[in-house]
Short mmCIF file of C-alpha atoms and ligand atoms in Angstrom, two decimals:
data_model
loop_
_atom_site.label_atom_id
_atom_site.label_comp_id
_atom_site.label_asym_id
_atom_site.label_seq_id
_atom_site.Cartn_x
_atom_site.Cartn_y
_atom_site.Cartn_z
CA UNK A 1404 38.14 -44.34 29.57
CA UNK A 1405 39.78 -47.48 30.83
CA UNK A 1406 40.71 -48.86 34.21
CA UNK A 1407 44.30 -48.07 35.10
CA UNK A 1408 46.49 -50.97 36.24
CA UNK A 1409 49.03 -49.83 38.79
CA UNK A 1410 52.64 -51.00 38.55
CA UNK A 1411 55.01 -51.56 41.47
CA UNK A 1412 56.00 -47.88 41.64
CA UNK A 1413 52.40 -46.70 41.52
CA UNK A 1414 51.48 -49.17 44.25
CA UNK A 1415 54.35 -48.04 46.47
CA UNK A 1416 53.13 -44.44 46.20
CA UNK A 1417 49.55 -45.52 46.88
CA UNK A 1418 50.73 -47.31 50.01
CA UNK A 1419 52.23 -44.07 51.28
CA UNK A 1420 49.12 -42.00 50.60
CA UNK A 1421 46.65 -44.54 51.93
CA UNK A 1422 48.73 -44.79 55.11
CA UNK A 1423 48.44 -41.02 55.55
CA UNK A 1424 44.65 -41.15 55.19
CA UNK A 1425 44.45 -43.82 57.91
CA UNK A 1426 46.72 -41.74 60.13
CA UNK A 1427 44.36 -38.77 59.87
CA UNK A 1428 41.44 -40.90 61.08
CA UNK A 1429 43.55 -42.24 63.94
CA UNK A 1430 44.72 -38.73 64.82
CA UNK A 1431 41.20 -37.28 64.91
CA UNK A 1432 39.60 -40.12 66.89
CA UNK A 1433 40.26 -38.74 70.42
CA UNK A 1434 38.71 -35.39 69.42
CA UNK A 1435 35.45 -36.91 68.21
CA UNK A 1436 33.35 -36.22 71.28
CA UNK A 1437 30.18 -34.46 72.35
CA UNK A 1438 30.62 -30.66 72.24
CA UNK A 1439 33.07 -30.51 69.36
CA UNK A 1440 31.93 -28.98 66.06
CA UNK A 1441 32.56 -30.64 62.73
CA UNK A 1442 34.31 -27.42 61.69
CA UNK A 1443 36.80 -27.94 64.49
CA UNK A 1444 37.39 -31.53 63.34
CA UNK A 1445 37.89 -30.24 59.80
CA UNK A 1446 40.45 -27.69 60.98
CA UNK A 1447 42.42 -30.27 62.98
CA UNK A 1448 42.50 -32.68 60.03
CA UNK A 1449 43.40 -29.93 57.57
CA UNK A 1450 46.31 -28.74 59.71
CA UNK A 1451 47.59 -32.28 60.20
CA UNK A 1452 47.42 -33.12 56.49
CA UNK A 1453 49.03 -29.87 55.36
CA UNK A 1454 51.55 -29.15 58.11
CA UNK A 1455 52.51 -32.58 59.46
CA UNK A 1456 51.99 -34.85 56.46
CA UNK A 1457 52.91 -32.21 53.87
CA UNK A 1458 50.07 -33.61 51.81
CA UNK A 1459 46.96 -32.18 50.16
CA UNK A 1460 43.38 -32.71 51.39
CA UNK A 1461 41.76 -33.96 48.17
CA UNK A 1462 38.20 -32.72 48.92
CA UNK A 1463 39.19 -29.07 49.34
CA UNK A 1464 37.95 -27.22 46.23
CA UNK A 1465 37.16 -30.54 44.54
CA UNK A 1466 34.32 -29.52 42.20
CA UNK A 1467 33.88 -26.61 44.60
CA UNK A 1468 33.69 -28.58 47.86
CA UNK A 1469 34.51 -25.96 50.53
CA UNK A 1470 36.25 -28.05 53.22
CA UNK A 1471 39.07 -30.57 53.65
CA UNK A 1472 37.04 -33.52 54.98
CA UNK A 1473 33.45 -34.77 54.77
CA UNK A 1474 31.45 -35.14 57.98
CA UNK A 1475 28.04 -36.80 57.70
CA UNK A 1476 25.91 -36.91 60.86
CA UNK A 1477 22.92 -39.20 61.56
CA UNK A 1478 20.55 -39.05 58.57
CA UNK A 1479 23.23 -37.46 56.40
CA UNK A 1480 24.35 -40.13 53.93
CA UNK A 1481 27.59 -38.65 52.60
CA UNK A 1482 29.42 -35.47 51.55
CA UNK A 1483 28.34 -33.58 54.67
CA UNK A 1484 30.07 -30.19 54.89
CA UNK A 1485 31.74 -29.51 58.25
CA UNK A 1486 29.95 -26.72 60.08
CA UNK A 1487 29.39 -25.03 63.41
CA UNK A 1488 26.90 -27.46 64.89
CA UNK A 1489 28.19 -29.33 67.95
CA UNK A 1490 28.14 -33.11 68.13
CA UNK A 1491 25.95 -34.47 70.91
CA UNK A 1492 25.67 -37.78 72.74
CA UNK A 1493 23.81 -40.33 70.62
CA UNK A 1494 24.95 -38.91 67.27
CA UNK A 1495 26.58 -41.16 64.72
CA UNK A 1496 29.12 -39.56 62.42
CA UNK A 1497 31.03 -40.57 59.32
CA UNK A 1498 34.37 -38.89 58.75
CA UNK A 1499 35.67 -39.34 55.21
CA UNK A 1500 39.32 -38.55 54.59
CA UNK A 1501 41.02 -38.35 51.23
CA UNK A 1502 44.59 -37.15 50.90
CA UNK A 1503 46.90 -36.67 47.98
CA UNK A 1504 50.67 -37.03 48.10
CA UNK A 1505 53.21 -37.50 45.30
CA UNK A 1506 50.39 -37.45 42.78
CA UNK A 1507 48.32 -40.28 44.27
CA UNK A 1508 45.13 -40.28 46.33
CA UNK A 1509 44.08 -42.44 49.28
CA UNK A 1510 40.48 -42.54 50.51
CA UNK A 1511 38.97 -44.02 53.68
CA UNK A 1512 36.09 -43.33 56.06
CA UNK A 1513 34.84 -44.60 59.40
CA UNK A 1514 31.81 -44.26 61.60
CA UNK A 1515 32.07 -42.74 65.06
CA UNK A 1516 29.47 -43.00 67.81
CA UNK A 1517 29.23 -40.06 70.18
CA UNK A 1518 28.63 -40.80 73.86
CA UNK A 1519 25.97 -43.43 74.19
CA UNK A 1520 24.33 -44.35 70.90
CA UNK A 1521 20.96 -46.11 70.75
CA UNK A 1522 20.92 -49.87 70.17
CA UNK A 1523 19.34 -49.18 66.78
CA UNK A 1524 22.10 -46.80 65.76
CA UNK A 1525 24.80 -49.17 66.94
CA UNK A 1526 23.33 -52.04 65.01
CA UNK A 1527 23.17 -50.02 61.79
CA UNK A 1528 26.80 -48.96 62.19
CA UNK A 1529 27.86 -52.58 62.77
CA UNK A 1530 25.93 -54.03 59.85
CA UNK A 1531 27.27 -51.30 57.56
CA UNK A 1532 30.78 -52.34 58.63
CA UNK A 1533 29.98 -55.97 57.88
CA UNK A 1534 28.69 -54.88 54.45
CA UNK A 1535 32.04 -53.24 53.69
CA UNK A 1536 33.97 -56.37 54.69
CA UNK A 1537 31.66 -58.77 52.89
CA UNK A 1538 32.29 -56.65 49.80
CA UNK A 1539 36.05 -56.76 50.37
CA UNK A 1540 35.95 -60.56 50.63
CA UNK A 1541 34.56 -60.79 47.09
CA UNK A 1542 37.66 -59.15 45.62
CA UNK A 1543 40.11 -61.46 43.85
CA UNK A 1544 41.83 -61.57 40.46
CA UNK A 1545 39.55 -63.20 37.91
CA UNK A 1546 36.51 -62.38 40.02
CA UNK A 1547 33.64 -60.20 38.87
CA UNK A 1548 33.23 -56.63 40.06
CA UNK A 1549 29.48 -57.20 40.33
CA UNK A 1550 30.00 -59.79 43.09
CA UNK A 1551 30.86 -56.95 45.47
CA UNK A 1552 27.53 -55.17 45.17
CA UNK A 1553 25.61 -58.42 45.06
CA UNK A 1554 27.06 -59.56 48.40
CA UNK A 1555 26.64 -56.16 50.05
CA UNK A 1556 23.02 -55.83 48.98
CA UNK A 1557 22.26 -59.36 50.12
CA UNK A 1558 23.68 -58.67 53.59
CA UNK A 1559 22.01 -55.27 53.99
CA UNK A 1560 18.59 -56.44 52.89
CA UNK A 1561 18.79 -59.55 55.07
CA UNK A 1562 18.84 -57.09 57.99
CA UNK A 1563 15.97 -55.04 56.49
CA UNK A 1564 18.30 -52.19 55.60
CA UNK A 1565 18.62 -50.57 52.21
CA UNK A 1566 21.57 -49.63 50.01
CA UNK A 1567 22.00 -46.16 48.53
CA UNK A 1568 22.22 -46.43 44.73
CA UNK A 1569 23.18 -42.94 43.58
CA UNK A 1570 26.74 -43.01 44.97
CA UNK A 1571 29.28 -45.75 44.57
CA UNK A 1572 32.87 -46.79 45.17
CA UNK A 1573 35.41 -45.83 42.54
CA UNK A 1574 38.78 -46.50 41.04
CA UNK A 1575 41.45 -44.34 42.66
CA UNK A 1576 45.08 -43.48 41.99
CA UNK A 1577 46.33 -40.45 40.11
CA UNK A 1578 42.70 -39.34 40.14
CA UNK A 1579 40.45 -38.99 43.17
CA UNK A 1580 37.70 -40.73 41.21
CA UNK A 1581 38.45 -42.91 38.21
CA UNK A 1582 37.06 -46.03 36.60
CA UNK A 1583 35.55 -48.38 37.52
CA UNK A 1584 32.37 -47.46 39.36
CA UNK A 1585 31.91 -49.92 42.21
CA UNK A 1586 28.19 -50.40 42.78
CA UNK A 1587 27.05 -51.50 46.22
CA UNK A 1588 24.01 -53.30 44.81
CA UNK A 1589 23.49 -55.79 42.02
CA UNK A 1590 22.72 -54.36 38.63
CA UNK A 1591 22.55 -56.27 35.36
CA UNK A 1592 22.36 -53.12 33.21
CA UNK A 1593 26.03 -52.27 33.47
CA UNK A 1594 28.88 -54.11 31.77
CA UNK A 1595 30.61 -56.36 34.26
CA UNK A 1596 34.36 -56.25 34.77
CA UNK A 1597 36.84 -58.98 35.59
CA UNK A 1598 39.18 -57.92 38.36
CA UNK A 1599 42.88 -57.89 37.62
CA UNK A 1600 45.99 -57.53 39.80
CA UNK A 1601 47.03 -53.88 40.02
CA UNK A 1602 43.52 -52.44 40.08
CA UNK A 1603 42.91 -50.06 42.98
CA UNK A 1604 39.45 -48.97 43.99
CA UNK A 1605 37.29 -48.14 46.97
CA UNK A 1606 34.32 -49.92 48.47
CA UNK A 1607 32.15 -47.53 50.50
CA UNK A 1608 28.59 -48.75 50.98
CA UNK A 1609 26.01 -46.30 52.34
CA UNK A 1610 23.47 -48.33 54.30
CA UNK A 1611 20.13 -46.80 55.33
CA UNK A 1612 18.01 -47.87 58.28
CA UNK A 1613 14.88 -46.97 56.28
CA UNK A 1614 14.32 -46.56 52.56
CA UNK A 1615 17.11 -46.18 50.02
CA UNK A 1616 15.82 -42.82 48.75
CA UNK A 1617 18.03 -39.82 49.22
CA UNK A 1618 17.92 -36.11 48.51
CA UNK A 1619 20.47 -33.39 48.05
CA UNK A 1620 20.38 -30.40 50.41
CA UNK A 1621 20.37 -26.85 48.96
CA UNK A 1622 24.10 -26.59 49.80
CA UNK A 1623 24.46 -28.87 46.72
CA UNK A 1624 26.68 -31.32 48.62
CA UNK A 1625 25.07 -32.84 51.69
CA UNK A 1626 23.14 -35.99 50.84
CA UNK A 1627 20.42 -37.00 53.33
CA UNK A 1628 17.91 -39.82 53.58
CA UNK A 1629 14.48 -38.78 52.32
CA UNK A 1630 12.76 -40.43 55.30
CA UNK A 1631 15.26 -38.85 57.71
CA UNK A 1632 16.20 -42.25 59.11
CA UNK A 1633 19.83 -42.99 59.98
CA UNK A 1634 22.50 -43.86 57.44
CA UNK A 1635 25.97 -45.34 57.95
CA UNK A 1636 29.02 -45.70 55.72
CA UNK A 1637 32.53 -47.15 55.94
CA UNK A 1638 35.20 -46.98 53.24
CA UNK A 1639 38.45 -48.70 52.38
CA UNK A 1640 40.85 -48.34 49.45
CA UNK A 1641 41.83 -51.75 48.05
CA UNK A 1642 44.42 -53.28 45.77
CA UNK A 1643 43.70 -56.40 43.75
CA UNK A 1644 46.75 -58.64 44.23
CA UNK A 1645 47.95 -61.81 42.46
CA UNK A 1646 46.18 -63.96 45.01
CA UNK A 1647 43.40 -61.84 46.45
CA UNK A 1648 43.05 -58.39 47.92
CA UNK A 1649 45.10 -56.02 50.02
CA UNK A 1650 43.28 -53.45 52.12
CA UNK A 1651 45.53 -50.44 51.67
CA UNK A 1652 43.70 -48.37 54.29
CA UNK A 1653 43.63 -51.07 56.95
CA UNK A 1654 44.34 -49.58 60.35
CA UNK A 1655 46.49 -51.28 62.94
CA UNK A 1656 44.42 -53.54 65.13
CA UNK A 1657 41.31 -53.09 63.00
CA UNK A 1658 38.80 -55.74 63.82
CA UNK A 1659 38.01 -57.42 60.53
CA UNK A 1660 34.72 -59.10 59.87
CA UNK A 1661 35.41 -62.65 58.65
N1 LIG X 2495 35.65 -39.05 49.78
C1 LIG X 2495 34.42 -39.16 49.05
C2 LIG X 2495 34.45 -40.52 48.41
O1 LIG X 2495 34.58 -41.46 49.11
C3 LIG X 2495 34.23 -38.09 48.03
C4 LIG X 2495 34.08 -36.76 48.60
S1 LIG X 2495 33.91 -35.63 47.33
C5 LIG X 2495 33.88 -34.19 48.17
O2 LIG X 2495 34.45 -40.70 47.22
F1 LIG X 2495 34.01 -33.27 47.32
F2 LIG X 2495 32.74 -34.13 48.83
F3 LIG X 2495 34.86 -34.17 49.03
CO1 LIG X 2496 35.86 -41.17 50.79
CO1 LIG X 2497 35.68 -42.81 47.96
#
């Protein structure tokens, strides 16, 4: 397996799909409030993707995933399955949207804070966002893929947080997940890669308030922290350009971390 380099036509299609994924997050934002269930959020997103965008929610039936979006609450790290539990004030929630249109996928996720979050929760969410952006700032043609994880790990640990190791960012395009794997920590055991214009991949660090250890729930999807402390994650889909990086899932007015 090799890393696919996208040409102008591929990139144009990726721009369309990534834009749709961002639009779903923007659309759902006003509904993310105390009292709503994650099932209801799933249904709203599903209907928007299918009926308005005429696109396909990539998670639905992906390796048997039963819903159209992932919703991970509090100590859930990722791949939370939407369900009938209501969100309550103080919860933190990741909504992860992947859509497919014209044969290409776009993948992005954000954290939401319900009502009044604790200072501790807020801080974790903010540092996780900084981790994403510090990773993004490492991306340039000729640069090393490993710089991303190195910088993210450095930032997370400097705040006494830990980085989940079992799940990583990924190449994306015609496939939901393709090469390369984008680690969010530094690892010398894997072959490093030099970034080239036309590569498209995600960065999506999962940052834990406590230890890095995770476990899988019996539903075979939901990943939670072993110590039940909070976890936060943000995700963007990126394109390596001739002179740096383009954040394909950037939302209008998004506050970037320098
Ligand atoms: N969107 C997730 C990611 O960022 C993957 C979800 S897989 C699913 O890679 F099956 F849980 F949807
Ligand atoms: Co995602
Ligand atoms: Co992803």
